[in-house]
XYZ file of C-alpha atoms in Angstrom:
69
model
C -51.278 -18.358 29.233
C -47.800 -18.742 27.711
C -44.965 -18.614 30.434
C -43.017 -15.903 28.210
C -46.243 -13.760 28.326
C -46.662 -14.407 31.960
C -43.256 -13.352 32.638
C -43.468 -10.271 30.917
C -46.791 -9.305 32.475
C -45.214 -9.969 35.758
C -42.198 -8.013 35.216
C -44.292 -4.837 33.905
C -46.374 -5.182 37.167
C -43.221 -5.167 39.306
C -41.989 -2.313 37.541
C -45.523 -0.742 37.819
C -45.313 -1.263 41.643
C -41.946 0.133 42.106
C -42.867 3.429 40.420
C -46.062 3.964 42.353
C -44.036 3.210 45.536
C -41.273 5.803 44.580
C -44.409 8.182 43.957
C -45.753 7.654 47.412
C -42.671 8.013 49.035
C -41.965 11.498 47.457
C -45.115 12.598 48.319
C -44.885 11.342 51.890
C -41.733 13.313 52.145
C -43.049 16.205 50.580
C -46.174 16.396 53.035
C -43.978 16.119 55.831
C -41.513 18.921 54.872
C -44.258 21.508 55.066
C -46.357 22.637 57.666
C -50.142 22.717 57.036
C -49.842 26.544 57.037
C -47.161 26.517 54.447
C -49.176 24.616 51.947
C -51.993 26.024 50.111
C -55.032 23.893 49.438
C -54.776 22.747 45.915
C -51.270 21.221 46.890
C -52.545 19.397 49.730
C -55.343 18.141 47.576
C -53.060 17.161 44.944
C -50.874 15.449 47.529
C -53.663 13.393 48.968
C -55.306 12.674 45.454
C -51.945 11.374 44.517
C -51.769 9.243 47.582
C -55.346 8.115 47.239
C -54.868 7.046 43.570
C -51.658 5.372 44.095
C -53.218 3.149 46.835
C -56.199 2.059 44.370
C -53.345 1.441 41.799
C -51.415 -0.853 44.183
C -54.626 -2.698 44.780
C -55.319 -3.109 41.120
C -51.661 -4.449 40.590
C -52.053 -7.086 43.450
C -55.484 -8.255 41.557
C -53.376 -8.515 38.314
C -50.506 -10.246 39.805
C -53.176 -12.803 41.429
C -54.277 -13.539 37.794
C -51.193 -13.822 36.257
C -50.028 -16.569 38.976
């Protein structure tokens, strides 16, 4: 792989990791802000779905980073 392409891919993966980590932080703060009784089941489900998807996305980014090294 050409070095410039490898560098571009690494930059994109780094940015993606940053965005996902920010999303996880927002969801975590949101989850701690409300008591369970204050949050309806759809909101709780969305919160957990977001965390689960972001965890999977981070794992895919790690795998992609290993490929580009």
